[in-house]
Each structure stands twice: as C-alpha cells, then as structure tokens.
Amino acid sequence: MAEFHSSNAYQRQTGGGAGNPYHSNPYGANNSAPNNDPYNASQWQSSSQAQQNSSQPYEQQNQQQRNVPQQQQGQGGSTPFWSPAMSQFVNIAATAAVQNAGANNPNAMLDAAGKIGHTFLDEGTARMIPGLENMMRQLRVYFAVDNNYVKKKMTRVLFSFFFKNWERLRNDGSDPSAVGIYALPNQDENALDLYIPLMSFITYVLLCSLCYGTSGEFNPEVLTDHSTKCFVILILEVLLLRLGYYMMQVSVSFLDLFAVSGYKFLGLSINMFVGFSLSLAFTSGGHKGYYGTFLWTASAMSYFMLRFMGYNIPAVTNASGPKKEIVVLAFAGFQFASMYFLGQTKFLN
C-alpha cells in the first residue's frame, strides 16, 4: 500500500497517467512538451482538458460561451449597434482608404465620414418627414454659392445703377444638381440665393442689439422683438409680391420672392453699421450717417428690384390683370418703404 501511494504521488507530481485530473503542465500554458518527453505531456494534456470541459455543468459552459463575445466587445460588454447606414459607412471608408493608400492621404477617413454623413442626412432623416426631402433639394439650390458669387452679388445689389445685364442664365442640363430651369448661383451672378439674405438678416439683428447694449438698454427680448418684426415685414412683402404675380397670371416660386426681398437686409446692415460707427467715433453724426447711407442703399435696392423684375417677368401677362409696368414700379417702391420702416435709429446720436 505504501508503494502504491508513493506511485500515485509520483504520478501526481510528474503529471503521469492518462486522464489524471490533477495533472499540471511543467512547460507552461503556451509551450508544448518536447519530442523526448517520456510522459507524453502534450497528449494527456488535451485529453485531460476535454474531460474537464465535459465535467462542467451545462450552465457554466453557457456562461463561458456568453463571456467570450463580451470580452471581445471591449468595455461595457454590450452588443454593438449595427445598421445599414453603419455598413455603408464602413464600405465607403474602406474604399476611400484603399484608394488613397498610395497617395498617403491622412484625411481619407474624414472624407468618407463626410460622405456618409451627407448620405444619411439626405436619404435617412429627410425621408422620415413627408415632403422634407423635396424641400431640402430645393433649398440646396439657393445655397450653392461661393466667395466669387457672394462678392459679385453684393456689389450688384449695392451698386445696381452700374449694371445692364439682368437676365438669368438657363440650365443647360450639364449640372445634375441643378433643380429648375435656371443655373445655380455659383454659375450665374444674376441667380437668386438665400445665403446673403439670411446672413444679412442675422447681422442686422445683431447690430441693432449691439446698439441697444452700448446704450445700456439691452435685454434678451431685443433679439426676439427685432427678429419677429423683420420676419413679419418680410412675409407681408412676399405675400404682396405673390398677389401681384397672381393678378398677372405669372407663376413664381415663394423661395425666389423670399430671396429677392431679403436682399434689403444687406443695405439695412450697412446703414446700421455706418450710423453706429459714427455714433461711437463722434458725439453726433450717427443719424446723419445712417440716413445718408439709407438714401443710397434704399435707392439701389429699389432699382435692383425694378430691373430684376422687369427682365424676369414675362412680357405677355394676363390682359385682365394689372399691367406689368405698374406692378414692377409698386414692387420697387415698396422696397424703399420697408427699409425705412425697419430702420433702427433710436439710440444713434
């Protein structure tokens, strides 16, 4: 019996015996036994491991299987969200990385992310709201501007007396992104855009608020009051313009009317900037500077409306409606009146 127990102890120490559950690998977890191992440790190790796995309860084996993907997932152990949009992102990112690998372009992934972002906004979010996709496609045309167009358009609005060509270019079909019969703003300086009206609108409201602030009369309601006032006047003007077009039986887009009427805020911003600057530089002269600039910008805006509408309203209109010349003159005169009404000279010296 002593000899038998010593033999078993020897086997437990050396790892001998097939199927011995008390074996240990003397060569480490990642090393296999050498070829001259007299105990054939590599063979009984795999056999013993299989017996240990089979002896575990069923619930423990399932728990180990569930823990494997959790460790692979990283921190948190949650299942990663996957969607067709994410799949498309990976495909675009991989394609961009492969195409730009030879050129050593470090911005390949950023460009791919921008592409998938535009695709998701255009094709994903827009389709969730009925009519939003079509509206976004139309608005994109009015914001297709560049620096060259912005400079030329601002010059044309402020110095409209010196320009003779007012006809818009037609869309020849070479640009698939163009919507409608006219060319995009970055291709034609006579095109209409909403970028300049929007930026001018924001600038004018901020300048009015700055004027209030320097006088110690600013409060958060100033921004809301001036924005509402300007927006209501703009809507009323657009409705009057639309009524004139309707009486002449001429089709027109509301966005075109918002664009051509919104250019007045460029002149209003310049008026306020000149008047405010003179008020800060001198003890008096703010009112004079404002109204002196107003006479020029309002006249230029009225002439701009007169020439633009005269060239872009068809010569043949409804015979029973008002004449084209009368409607165009009314449009031009209303620009002068609206700019005077929206002027803010309360705190100018």
Coordinates of C-alpha atoms in Angstrom, one line a residue:
M1 CA 0.0 0.0 0.0
A2 CA 2.8 2.4 0.7
E3 CA 4.4 1.6 -2.6
F4 CA 1.0 2.1 -4.3
H5 CA 0.5 5.5 -2.7
S6 CA 4.0 6.6 -3.5
S7 CA 3.5 5.6 -7.1
N8 CA 0.3 7.7 -7.2
A9 CA 2.1 10.7 -5.6
Y10 CA 4.8 10.4 -8.2
Q11 CA 2.3 10.4 -10.9
R12 CA 0.6 13.5 -9.5
Q13 CA 3.9 15.3 -9.2
T14 CA 5.0 14.4 -12.7
G15 CA 1.6 14.6 -14.4
G16 CA 1.7 11.0 -15.4
G17 CA -1.3 8.8 -16.0
A18 CA -3.9 9.2 -18.8
G19 CA -7.0 11.1 -17.7
N20 CA -5.4 12.3 -14.4
P21 CA -7.4 15.4 -13.3
Y22 CA -4.5 16.6 -11.1
H23 CA -2.0 17.0 -13.9
S24 CA -0.1 20.2 -14.4
N25 CA 1.9 21.3 -17.5
P26 CA 5.5 21.9 -16.5
Y27 CA 6.2 23.6 -19.7
G28 CA 3.7 26.5 -19.2
A29 CA 0.4 27.2 -20.8
N30 CA 1.8 28.3 -24.2
N31 CA 4.6 25.7 -24.5
S32 CA 4.2 22.1 -25.7
A33 CA 6.2 19.2 -24.5
P34 CA 9.4 18.4 -26.3
N35 CA 9.7 15.3 -28.5
N36 CA 11.7 13.4 -26.0
D37 CA 9.2 13.8 -23.2
P38 CA 8.9 10.4 -21.6
Y39 CA 5.5 11.1 -20.2
N40 CA 3.9 12.4 -23.5
A41 CA 2.6 15.5 -21.7
S42 CA 1.0 17.1 -24.8
Q43 CA -1.2 14.1 -25.4
W44 CA -2.6 13.7 -21.8
Q45 CA -3.0 17.5 -21.5
S46 CA -5.5 17.6 -24.4
S47 CA -7.3 14.5 -23.1
S48 CA -7.5 15.9 -19.5
Q49 CA -8.7 19.3 -20.7
A50 CA -11.5 17.6 -22.7
Q51 CA -12.6 15.7 -19.6
Q52 CA -12.6 18.8 -17.5
N53 CA -14.8 20.6 -20.0
S54 CA -17.2 17.7 -20.2
S55 CA -17.5 17.5 -16.5
Q56 CA -18.5 21.2 -16.1
P57 CA -22.2 21.8 -15.6
Y58 CA -24.3 22.9 -18.5
E59 CA -25.0 26.4 -17.1
Q60 CA -21.3 27.1 -16.6
Q61 CA -20.5 26.1 -20.2
N62 CA -23.2 28.5 -21.5
Q63 CA -21.9 31.2 -19.2
Q64 CA -18.4 30.8 -20.7
Q65 CA -19.8 30.9 -24.2
R66 CA -21.6 34.1 -23.3
N67 CA -18.5 35.7 -21.8
V68 CA -16.3 35.1 -24.9
P69 CA -18.1 37.7 -27.1
Q70 CA -18.3 40.1 -24.2
Q71 CA -14.6 40.1 -23.8
Q72 CA -14.2 40.6 -27.5
Q73 CA -16.6 43.6 -27.5
G74 CA -14.4 45.6 -25.2
Q75 CA -15.5 47.7 -22.3
G76 CA -19.2 47.5 -21.3
G77 CA -19.8 44.2 -22.9
S78 CA -22.8 45.4 -24.8
T79 CA -23.7 44.2 -28.3
P80 CA -22.5 46.8 -30.9
F81 CA -25.2 48.6 -32.8
W82 CA -25.2 47.8 -36.5
S83 CA -27.4 49.2 -39.2
P84 CA -27.3 49.6 -43.0
A85 CA -26.0 53.1 -42.5
M86 CA -23.1 51.8 -40.5
S87 CA -22.4 49.1 -43.1
Q88 CA -22.5 51.7 -45.8
F89 CA -20.1 53.9 -43.8
V90 CA -17.6 51.0 -43.4
N91 CA -17.8 50.3 -47.1
I92 CA -17.2 53.9 -48.1
A93 CA -14.4 54.3 -45.5
A94 CA -12.7 51.1 -46.7
T95 CA -12.9 52.2 -50.3
A96 CA -11.6 55.6 -49.6
A97 CA -8.7 54.2 -47.5
V98 CA -7.8 51.8 -50.3
Q99 CA -7.9 54.5 -53.0
N100 CA -5.9 56.9 -51.0
A101 CA -3.4 54.5 -49.5
G102 CA -0.9 55.1 -52.3
A103 CA -1.2 58.8 -52.1
N104 CA -0.7 58.8 -48.3
N105 CA -3.8 60.8 -47.7
P106 CA -4.5 61.1 -43.9
N107 CA -7.9 62.6 -44.4
A108 CA -9.4 59.6 -46.3
M109 CA -11.4 58.5 -43.3
L110 CA -12.6 62.1 -42.6
D111 CA -13.7 62.4 -46.2
A112 CA -15.5 59.1 -46.0
A113 CA -17.3 60.2 -42.8
G114 CA -18.4 63.4 -44.5
K115 CA -19.8 61.5 -47.5
I116 CA -21.8 59.1 -45.3
G117 CA -23.0 62.0 -43.2
H118 CA -24.4 63.7 -46.2
T119 CA -25.9 60.5 -47.4
F120 CA -27.5 59.8 -44.0
L121 CA -29.0 63.3 -43.8
D122 CA -30.2 63.4 -47.4
E123 CA -31.6 59.8 -47.6
G124 CA -32.3 58.9 -44.0
T125 CA -33.6 61.8 -42.0
A126 CA -35.3 63.6 -44.9
R127 CA -37.4 60.5 -45.7
M128 CA -38.8 60.3 -42.2
I129 CA -40.8 63.5 -42.7
P130 CA -43.1 63.7 -45.7
G131 CA -42.1 66.5 -48.2
L132 CA -38.8 67.3 -46.3
E133 CA -36.6 65.6 -48.9
N134 CA -38.1 67.6 -51.8
M135 CA -37.8 70.8 -49.8
M136 CA -34.2 70.2 -48.9
R137 CA -33.4 69.5 -52.5
Q138 CA -34.9 72.9 -53.5
L139 CA -33.2 74.8 -50.7
R140 CA -29.8 73.3 -51.7
V141 CA -30.0 75.2 -54.9
Y142 CA -30.3 78.6 -53.1
F143 CA -27.2 77.9 -51.0
A144 CA -25.0 76.7 -53.9
V145 CA -22.8 79.8 -53.6
D146 CA -19.0 80.5 -53.4
N147 CA -16.9 83.5 -52.5
N148 CA -16.8 84.9 -56.0
Y149 CA -20.6 84.8 -56.3
V150 CA -21.1 86.5 -52.9
K151 CA -18.8 89.4 -53.8
K152 CA -20.4 89.9 -57.2
K153 CA -23.9 89.7 -55.8
M154 CA -23.3 92.2 -53.0
T155 CA -21.8 94.6 -55.5
R156 CA -24.8 94.2 -57.8
V157 CA -27.2 94.9 -55.0
L158 CA -25.4 97.9 -53.6
F159 CA -24.4 99.4 -56.9
S160 CA -27.2 98.3 -59.2
F161 CA -27.1 101.5 -61.1
F162 CA -24.0 100.5 -63.0
F163 CA -25.1 97.1 -64.3
K164 CA -27.0 96.4 -67.5
N165 CA -27.3 92.7 -67.8
W166 CA -30.1 91.3 -65.6
E167 CA -31.2 88.2 -67.4
R168 CA -30.7 84.9 -65.7
L169 CA -28.9 82.0 -67.4
R170 CA -30.9 78.9 -68.3
N171 CA -30.0 75.5 -67.0
D172 CA -28.4 73.6 -69.9
G173 CA -28.6 70.2 -68.1
S174 CA -24.9 69.9 -67.7
D175 CA -25.1 70.1 -63.9
P176 CA -27.3 67.3 -62.5
S177 CA -27.5 69.0 -59.1
A178 CA -29.4 72.0 -60.6
V179 CA -33.1 72.0 -60.0
G180 CA -35.4 74.0 -62.2
I181 CA -34.8 75.9 -65.4
Y182 CA -32.2 78.4 -64.2
A183 CA -28.5 77.9 -63.5
L184 CA -27.1 77.7 -60.0
P185 CA -25.8 80.8 -58.2
N186 CA -22.2 79.8 -58.4
Q187 CA -22.6 79.8 -62.2
D188 CA -24.7 82.9 -62.7
E189 CA -24.3 86.2 -60.7
N190 CA -27.9 87.1 -61.6
A191 CA -29.3 84.0 -59.9
L192 CA -31.2 84.2 -56.6
D193 CA -29.8 82.9 -53.4
L194 CA -30.9 82.7 -49.7
Y195 CA -27.4 82.8 -48.3
I196 CA -26.9 86.6 -48.5
P197 CA -30.4 87.4 -47.2
L198 CA -30.0 85.0 -44.3
M199 CA -26.6 86.3 -43.3
S200 CA -27.7 89.9 -43.7
F201 CA -30.8 89.3 -41.6
I202 CA -28.7 87.9 -38.7
T203 CA -26.1 90.7 -39.0
Y204 CA -28.8 93.4 -38.9
V205 CA -30.5 92.0 -35.8
L206 CA -27.1 91.7 -34.0
L207 CA -26.1 95.2 -34.9
C208 CA -29.4 96.5 -33.6
S209 CA -28.9 94.6 -30.4
L210 CA -25.3 96.0 -30.1
C211 CA -26.7 99.5 -30.4
Y212 CA -29.1 98.8 -27.5
G213 CA -26.2 97.3 -25.5
T214 CA -23.9 100.3 -25.8
S215 CA -26.8 102.5 -24.6
G216 CA -27.4 100.3 -21.6
E217 CA -30.9 99.2 -22.7
F218 CA -30.2 95.7 -23.9
N219 CA -32.2 92.7 -22.7
P220 CA -32.8 89.3 -24.3
E221 CA -36.2 90.4 -25.6
V222 CA -34.5 92.8 -28.0
L223 CA -33.3 89.9 -30.2
T224 CA -36.7 88.4 -30.3
D225 CA -38.5 91.7 -31.0
H226 CA -36.3 92.7 -33.9
S227 CA -36.2 89.3 -35.4
T228 CA -40.0 89.0 -35.3
K229 CA -40.5 92.5 -36.7
C230 CA -38.2 91.9 -39.6
F231 CA -39.6 88.4 -40.4
V232 CA -43.2 89.6 -40.3
I233 CA -42.5 92.5 -42.6
L234 CA -40.6 90.1 -45.0
I235 CA -43.6 87.7 -45.1
L236 CA -46.1 90.5 -45.7
E237 CA -43.9 91.8 -48.6
V238 CA -43.6 88.3 -50.1
L239 CA -47.4 87.9 -49.9
L240 CA -47.9 91.2 -51.7
L241 CA -45.4 90.2 -54.4
R242 CA -47.2 86.9 -54.8
L243 CA -50.5 88.7 -55.1
G244 CA -49.1 90.8 -57.9
Y245 CA -47.8 87.8 -59.7
Y246 CA -51.2 86.1 -59.3
M247 CA -53.1 89.0 -60.7
M248 CA -50.8 88.9 -63.7
Q249 CA -51.2 85.1 -64.0
V250 CA -47.5 84.5 -63.8
S251 CA -46.0 81.6 -61.9
V252 CA -43.3 82.2 -59.4
S253 CA -41.6 80.4 -56.5
F254 CA -42.0 81.6 -53.0
L255 CA -38.3 81.0 -52.4
D256 CA -37.5 83.3 -55.3
L257 CA -39.6 86.0 -53.7
F258 CA -38.0 85.5 -50.3
A259 CA -34.6 85.8 -51.9
V260 CA -35.2 88.9 -53.9
S261 CA -36.9 90.6 -51.0
G262 CA -34.3 89.5 -48.5
Y263 CA -31.5 91.5 -50.1
K264 CA -32.8 94.6 -48.4
F265 CA -31.2 93.4 -45.2
L266 CA -27.8 93.9 -46.7
G267 CA -28.5 97.6 -47.1
L268 CA -30.0 97.8 -43.7
S269 CA -26.9 96.2 -42.2
I270 CA -24.6 98.8 -43.9
N271 CA -26.9 101.6 -42.7
M272 CA -26.8 100.5 -39.1
F273 CA -23.0 99.9 -39.2
V274 CA -22.3 103.4 -40.6
G275 CA -24.6 105.1 -38.1
F276 CA -23.3 103.0 -35.2
S277 CA -19.7 103.7 -36.1
L278 CA -20.2 107.4 -36.3
S279 CA -22.1 107.4 -33.0
L280 CA -19.1 105.8 -31.3
A281 CA -16.5 108.0 -33.0
F282 CA -18.2 111.3 -32.6
T283 CA -20.6 112.9 -30.2
S284 CA -23.0 113.4 -33.1
G285 CA -23.5 112.4 -36.6
G286 CA -25.0 108.9 -36.2
H287 CA -28.4 109.9 -37.6
K288 CA -26.9 111.8 -40.5
G289 CA -24.6 109.0 -41.4
Y290 CA -27.4 106.5 -41.2
Y291 CA -29.9 108.4 -43.3
G292 CA -27.2 109.4 -45.8
T293 CA -26.3 105.8 -46.3
F294 CA -30.0 104.9 -46.3
L295 CA -30.7 107.1 -49.3
W296 CA -28.1 105.2 -51.3
T297 CA -28.9 101.7 -50.3
A298 CA -32.7 102.1 -50.5
S299 CA -32.4 103.6 -53.9
A300 CA -30.0 100.9 -55.1
M301 CA -32.3 98.2 -53.7
S302 CA -35.4 99.7 -55.4
Y303 CA -33.5 99.9 -58.7
F304 CA -32.3 96.4 -58.3
M305 CA -35.9 95.2 -57.8
L306 CA -37.1 97.3 -60.7
R307 CA -34.5 95.9 -63.2
F308 CA -34.6 92.4 -62.0
M309 CA -38.4 92.1 -62.0
G310 CA -38.6 93.9 -65.4
Y311 CA -36.3 91.4 -67.0
N312 CA -37.6 88.2 -65.4
I313 CA -41.3 88.8 -65.6
P314 CA -42.7 87.6 -69.0
A315 CA -43.7 90.4 -71.3
V316 CA -47.1 88.7 -72.0
T317 CA -49.3 88.7 -68.9
N318 CA -53.0 88.3 -68.2
A319 CA -54.9 91.1 -70.2
S320 CA -57.5 91.5 -67.4
G321 CA -54.9 91.9 -64.7
P322 CA -52.7 94.9 -63.9
K323 CA -50.0 96.0 -66.3
K324 CA -46.6 94.7 -65.8
E325 CA -45.0 98.2 -65.6
I326 CA -47.4 99.2 -62.7
V327 CA -46.7 96.1 -60.7
V328 CA -42.9 96.4 -61.1
L329 CA -43.0 100.0 -60.0
A330 CA -45.0 99.1 -57.0
F331 CA -42.5 96.4 -56.1
A332 CA -39.6 98.8 -56.3
G333 CA -41.4 101.5 -54.3
F334 CA -42.3 99.0 -51.5
Q335 CA -38.6 98.3 -51.0
F336 CA -37.9 101.9 -50.2
A337 CA -40.8 102.0 -47.7
S338 CA -40.0 98.7 -46.0
M339 CA -36.3 99.7 -45.5
Y340 CA -37.4 103.0 -43.9
F341 CA -39.9 101.2 -41.6
L342 CA -37.3 98.6 -40.5
G343 CA -34.6 101.2 -39.8
Q344 CA -33.5 101.5 -36.1
T345 CA -32.2 104.9 -35.2
K346 CA -33.4 105.2 -31.6
F347 CA -30.0 105.1 -29.9
L348 CA -28.0 106.8 -32.7
N349 CA -26.6 110.3 -31.8

